[in-house]
PDB file of C-alpha atoms in Angstrom:
ATOM      1  CA  TRP I   1      -8.555  82.845 122.101  1.00  0.00           C
ATOM      2  CA  SER I   2     -11.102  83.999 119.518  1.00  0.00           C
ATOM      3  CA  SER I   3     -13.498  82.521 121.618  1.00  0.00           C
ATOM      4  CA  GLY I   4     -12.152  83.705 124.886  1.00  0.00           C
ATOM      5  CA  GLU I   5     -11.528  80.179 126.417  1.00  0.00           C
ATOM      6  CA  ILE I   6      -7.491  80.969 126.633  1.00  0.00           C
ATOM      7  CA  ALA I   7      -6.194  84.593 126.745  1.00  0.00           C
ATOM      8  CA  ILE I   8      -3.491  85.689 124.087  1.00  0.00           C
ATOM      9  CA  ARG I   9      -0.355  84.983 126.603  1.00  0.00           C
ATOM     10  CA  GLN I  10      -1.334  81.513 125.928  1.00  0.00           C
ATOM     11  CA  GLU I  11      -2.062  81.246 122.624  1.00  0.00           C
ATOM     12  CA  HIS I  12       0.892  83.393 122.202  1.00  0.00           C
ATOM     13  CA  LEU I  13       2.748  80.522 124.392  1.00  0.00           C
ATOM     14  CA  ALA I  14       1.152  77.686 122.958  1.00  0.00           C
ATOM     15  CA  THR I  15       2.317  78.723 119.176  1.00  0.00           C
ATOM     16  CA  ASN I  16       6.029  79.277 120.709  1.00  0.00           C
ATOM     17  CA  LEU I  17       6.057  75.787 122.054  1.00  0.00           C
ATOM     18  CA  LEU I  18       4.710  74.270 119.220  1.00  0.00           C
ATOM     19  CA  GLY I  19       7.263  76.072 116.819  1.00  0.00           C
ATOM     20  CA  THR I  20      10.028  75.645 118.198  1.00  0.00           C
ATOM     21  CA  GLN I  21       8.987  71.395 117.980  1.00  0.00           C
ATOM     22  CA  LEU I  22       8.076  71.625 114.838  1.00  0.00           C
ATOM     23  CA  ARG I  23      11.392  73.853 113.650  1.00  0.00           C
ATOM     24  CA  THR I  24      13.277  70.930 115.726  1.00  0.00           C
ATOM     25  CA  LEU I  25      11.906  68.007 113.644  1.00  0.00           C
ATOM     26  CA  VAL I  26      12.798  70.201 110.342  1.00  0.00           C
ATOM     27  CA  THR I  27      16.447  69.958 111.679  1.00  0.00           C
ATOM     28  CA  GLY I  28      16.549  66.210 111.141  1.00  0.00           C
ATOM     29  CA  PHE I  29      15.778  66.798 107.560  1.00  0.00           C
ATOM     30  CA  GLN I  30      18.576  69.277 106.846  1.00  0.00           C
ATOM     31  CA  ALA I  31      21.493  66.820 106.348  1.00  0.00           C
ATOM     32  CA  VAL I  32      20.131  66.128 102.450  1.00  0.00           C
ATOM     33  CA  GLU I  33      19.431  68.791 100.158  1.00  0.00           C
ATOM     34  CA  ARG I  34      16.760  68.363  97.420  1.00  0.00           C
ATOM     35  CA  PRO I  35      14.993  70.335  94.923  1.00  0.00           C
ATOM     36  CA  PRO I  36      12.960  72.617  95.243  1.00  0.00           C
ATOM     37  CA  ARG I  37      14.429  74.928  97.322  1.00  0.00           C
ATOM     38  CA  VAL I  38      11.157  76.760  98.797  1.00  0.00           C
ATOM     39  CA  LEU I  39      12.459  80.012 100.721  1.00  0.00           C
ATOM     40  CA  LEU I  40       9.694  80.659 103.379  1.00  0.00           C
ATOM     41  CA  THR I  41       8.686  83.871 104.796  1.00  0.00           C
ATOM     42  CA  THR I  42       5.651  86.433 105.300  1.00  0.00           C
ATOM     43  CA  LEU I  43       4.994  90.029 103.900  1.00  0.00           C
ATOM     44  CA  PRO I  44       5.837  92.862 105.949  1.00  0.00           C
ATOM     45  CA  ASP I  45       3.452  93.518 109.158  1.00  0.00           C
ATOM     46  CA  GLU I  46       2.851  89.684 109.430  1.00  0.00           C
ATOM     47  CA  ARG I  47       3.454  88.154 112.643  1.00  0.00           C
ATOM     48  CA  HIS I  48       1.603  84.687 112.544  1.00  0.00           C
ATOM     49  CA  GLY I  49       4.349  82.383 111.933  1.00  0.00           C
ATOM     50  CA  LEU I  50       3.383  78.921 112.564  1.00  0.00           C
ATOM     51  CA  ALA I  51       2.082  77.948 109.520  1.00  0.00           C
ATOM     52  CA  LEU I  52       5.854  79.069 108.404  1.00  0.00           C
ATOM     53  CA  ASP I  53       6.846  75.996 110.527  1.00  0.00           C
ATOM     54  CA  MET I  54       4.411  73.522 109.611  1.00  0.00           C
ATOM     55  CA  VAL I  55       4.671  74.361 105.939  1.00  0.00           C
ATOM     56  CA  SER I  56       8.805  73.568 106.287  1.00  0.00           C
ATOM     57  CA  LEU I  57       8.515  70.223 108.105  1.00  0.00           C
ATOM     58  CA  TYR I  58       5.598  69.510 105.490  1.00  0.00           C
ATOM     59  CA  LEU I  59       8.041  70.254 102.456  1.00  0.00           C
ATOM     60  CA  ALA I  60      11.092  68.506 104.127  1.00  0.00           C
ATOM     61  CA  LEU I  61       8.738  65.392 104.252  1.00  0.00           C
ATOM     62  CA  HIS I  62       7.823  65.499 101.322  1.00  0.00           C
ATOM     63  CA  GLU I  63      11.472  65.877  99.746  1.00  0.00           C
ATOM     64  CA  ALA I  64      12.038  69.508  99.333  1.00  0.00           C
ATOM     65  CA  THR I  65      14.021  71.870 101.187  1.00  0.00           C
ATOM     66  CA  PRO I  66      12.559  74.276 103.212  1.00  0.00           C
ATOM     67  CA  LEU I  67      14.494  77.707 103.842  1.00  0.00           C
ATOM     68  CA  SER I  68      12.334  79.571 106.656  1.00  0.00           C
ATOM     69  CA  LEU I  69      13.347  83.101 106.985  1.00  0.00           C
ATOM     70  CA  GLY I  70      10.409  84.370 109.449  1.00  0.00           C
ATOM     71  CA  VAL I  71       8.399  86.818 109.698  1.00  0.00           C
ATOM     72  CA  SER I  72       7.337  90.256 108.557  1.00  0.00           C
ATOM     73  CA  THR I  73      10.515  90.387 106.266  1.00  0.00           C
ATOM     74  CA  PRO I  74      10.468  93.278 103.743  1.00  0.00           C
ATOM     75  CA  VAL I  75       9.823  92.727 100.150  1.00  0.00           C
ATOM     76  CA  ARG I  76      13.524  93.515  98.881  1.00  0.00           C
ATOM     77  CA  GLU I  77      15.177  91.228 101.364  1.00  0.00           C
ATOM     78  CA  ILE I  78      12.557  88.727 100.503  1.00  0.00           C
ATOM     79  CA  ALA I  79      13.671  89.091  96.454  1.00  0.00           C
ATOM     80  CA  LYS I  80      17.544  89.390  97.678  1.00  0.00           C
ATOM     81  CA  ALA I  81      16.877  86.117  99.830  1.00  0.00           C
ATOM     82  CA  ALA I  82      15.756  84.370  97.338  1.00  0.00           C
ATOM     83  CA  MET I  83      18.479  85.087  94.832  1.00  0.00           C
ATOM     84  CA  ALA I  84      21.566  84.412  97.654  1.00  0.00           C
ATOM     85  CA  LEU I  85      20.404  81.202  98.299  1.00  0.00           C
ATOM     86  CA  GLU I  86      19.300  80.245  94.826  1.00  0.00           C
ATOM     87  CA  ALA I  87      15.550  79.222  96.038  1.00  0.00           C
ATOM     88  CA  ASP I  88      13.651  77.860  92.870  1.00  0.00           C
ATOM     89  CA  ILE I  89      10.007  79.130  94.865  1.00  0.00           C
ATOM     90  CA  VAL I  90       9.371  81.456  97.686  1.00  0.00           C
ATOM     91  CA  GLY I  91       6.122  80.902  99.589  1.00  0.00           C
ATOM     92  CA  LEU I  92       4.502  83.601 101.511  1.00  0.00           C
ATOM     93  CA  SER I  93       2.087  82.628 104.225  1.00  0.00           C
ATOM     94  CA  VAL I  94      -0.917  85.113 104.367  1.00  0.00           C
ATOM     95  CA  SER I  95      -3.256  85.120 107.782  1.00  0.00           C
ATOM     96  CA  LEU I  96      -6.780  86.533 107.284  1.00  0.00           C
ATOM     97  CA  ALA I  97      -5.766  89.756 109.377  1.00  0.00           C
ATOM     98  CA  ALA I  98      -3.584  90.784 106.187  1.00  0.00           C
ATOM     99  CA  PRO I  99      -5.275  93.604 104.619  1.00  0.00           C
ATOM    100  CA  LEU I 100      -6.060  91.720 100.763  1.00  0.00           C
ATOM    101  CA  ASP I 101      -5.252  95.119  99.004  1.00  0.00           C
ATOM    102  CA  ASP I 102      -1.763  95.506 100.524  1.00  0.00           C
ATOM    103  CA  VAL I 103      -1.262  91.293 100.097  1.00  0.00           C
ATOM    104  CA  ILE I 104      -1.543  92.094  96.234  1.00  0.00           C
ATOM    105  CA  ARG I 105       0.452  95.443  96.031  1.00  0.00           C
ATOM    106  CA  GLU I 106       3.798  93.678  97.963  1.00  0.00           C
ATOM    107  CA  THR I 107       2.909  90.528  96.069  1.00  0.00           C
ATOM    108  CA  THR I 108       3.220  92.271  92.774  1.00  0.00           C
ATOM    109  CA  SER I 109       6.111  94.296  93.823  1.00  0.00           C
ATOM    110  CA  LEU I 110       7.966  91.174  95.012  1.00  0.00           C
ATOM    111  CA  LEU I 111       7.224  89.462  91.517  1.00  0.00           C
ATOM    112  CA  ASN I 112       8.833  92.750  89.828  1.00  0.00           C
ATOM    113  CA  GLU I 113      12.138  91.841  91.988  1.00  0.00           C
ATOM    114  CA  LEU I 114      12.382  88.157  91.905  1.00  0.00           C
ATOM    115  CA  PRO I 115      13.971  86.548  89.057  1.00  0.00           C
ATOM    116  CA  ARG I 116      11.719  85.061  85.977  1.00  0.00           C
ATOM    117  CA  ARG I 117      12.940  81.399  86.860  1.00  0.00           C
ATOM    118  CA  VAL I 118      11.876  81.671  90.632  1.00  0.00           C
ATOM    119  CA  GLU I 119       8.238  81.091  91.639  1.00  0.00           C
ATOM    120  CA  LEU I 120       6.036  82.941  93.973  1.00  0.00           C
ATOM    121  CA  TRP I 121       3.104  80.513  96.016  1.00  0.00           C
ATOM    122  CA  LEU I 122       0.591  81.702  98.278  1.00  0.00           C
ATOM    123  CA  GLY I 123      -0.366  80.156 100.941  1.00  0.00           C
ATOM    124  CA  GLY I 124      -3.025  80.706 104.286  1.00  0.00           C
ATOM    125  CA  ALA I 125      -6.387  81.293 104.508  1.00  0.00           C
ATOM    126  CA  GLY I 126      -5.675  85.205 103.550  1.00  0.00           C
ATOM    127  CA  ALA I 127      -4.533  83.969 100.604  1.00  0.00           C
ATOM    128  CA  ARG I 128      -7.855  81.706  99.183  1.00  0.00           C
ATOM    129  CA  GLY I 129      -9.574  84.955  98.101  1.00  0.00           C
ATOM    130  CA  ILE I 130      -6.870  85.972  95.382  1.00  0.00           C
ATOM    131  CA  ASP I 131      -7.020  85.364  91.884  1.00  0.00           C
ATOM    132  CA  HIS I 132      -3.820  83.447  91.350  1.00  0.00           C
ATOM    133  CA  ALA I 133      -3.788  83.610  87.566  1.00  0.00           C
ATOM    134  CA  ALA I 134      -4.589  87.030  87.222  1.00  0.00           C
ATOM    135  CA  LEU I 135      -1.281  87.885  89.688  1.00  0.00           C
ATOM    136  CA  GLY I 136       1.042  85.324  88.863  1.00  0.00           C
ATOM    137  CA  THR I 137       1.209  83.734  91.762  1.00  0.00           C
ATOM    138  CA  LYS I 138       0.659  79.844  92.462  1.00  0.00           C
ATOM    139  CA  PRO I 139      -1.949  79.013  94.899  1.00  0.00           C
ATOM    140  CA  ALA I 140      -1.014  76.955  98.177  1.00  0.00           C
ATOM    141  CA  THR I 141      -3.971  77.172 100.708  1.00  0.00           C
ATOM    142  CA  SER I 142      -3.766  73.346 101.352  1.00  0.00           C
ATOM    143  CA  TRP I 143      -1.540  70.436 101.754  1.00  0.00           C
ATOM    144  CA  GLY I 144      -3.259  69.314  98.532  1.00  0.00           C
ATOM    145  CA  GLN I 145      -2.654  72.339  96.594  1.00  0.00           C
ATOM    146  CA  ILE I 146       1.196  72.035  98.163  1.00  0.00           C
ATOM    147  CA  ASP I 147       1.588  68.571  96.183  1.00  0.00           C
ATOM    148  CA  ASP I 148       0.063  69.329  93.490  1.00  0.00           C
ATOM    149  CA  GLU I 149       2.443  72.363  93.083  1.00  0.00           C
ATOM    150  CA  LEU I 150       5.331  70.221  94.212  1.00  0.00           C
ATOM    151  CA  ARG I 151       4.427  67.636  91.545  1.00  0.00           C
ATOM    152  CA  ARG I 152       3.728  70.216  88.695  1.00  0.00           C
ATOM    153  CA  TRP I 153       7.123  71.956  89.810  1.00  0.00           C
ATOM    154  CA  ARG I 154       8.870  68.704  89.710  1.00  0.00           C
ATOM    155  CA  GLY I 155       7.732  67.740  86.172  1.00  0.00           C
ATOM    156  CA  ALA I 156       8.538  71.078  84.593  1.00  0.00           C
ATOM    157  CA  HIS I 157      12.216  70.888  85.835  1.00  0.00           C
TER     158      HIS I 157
END
């Protein structure tokens, strides 16, 4: 839609149809739970969720257990869900539309509420400009980085 070739309504329909198919594929992997348990969501005011569905399927195919909350989850609810679901990792999808200052502020708040054993991974194009080492997060902005982080996590656990 950004180039004007399709209308927003068409982009929304295509995104919704693709998301439904991805979620359907993930259900085929839910019979077996394998570590790590990865809670996926977006920060408040983030409405782009297709990446969550794509990463859920990718994690399932790579023998992890994805748990998706969908989009626009309040920080405190993300932390409560991580504890209630015994997540090992919280994965946040950050789009380019997300203001970087808000992402850093909300991510810092989330890190303060999460148990220390729970890692915070940031993915999406909006997470590429973040200094992950300084923030205390792990980069997951490409399939290769997700693979690397899964290997590192499994090696440590």
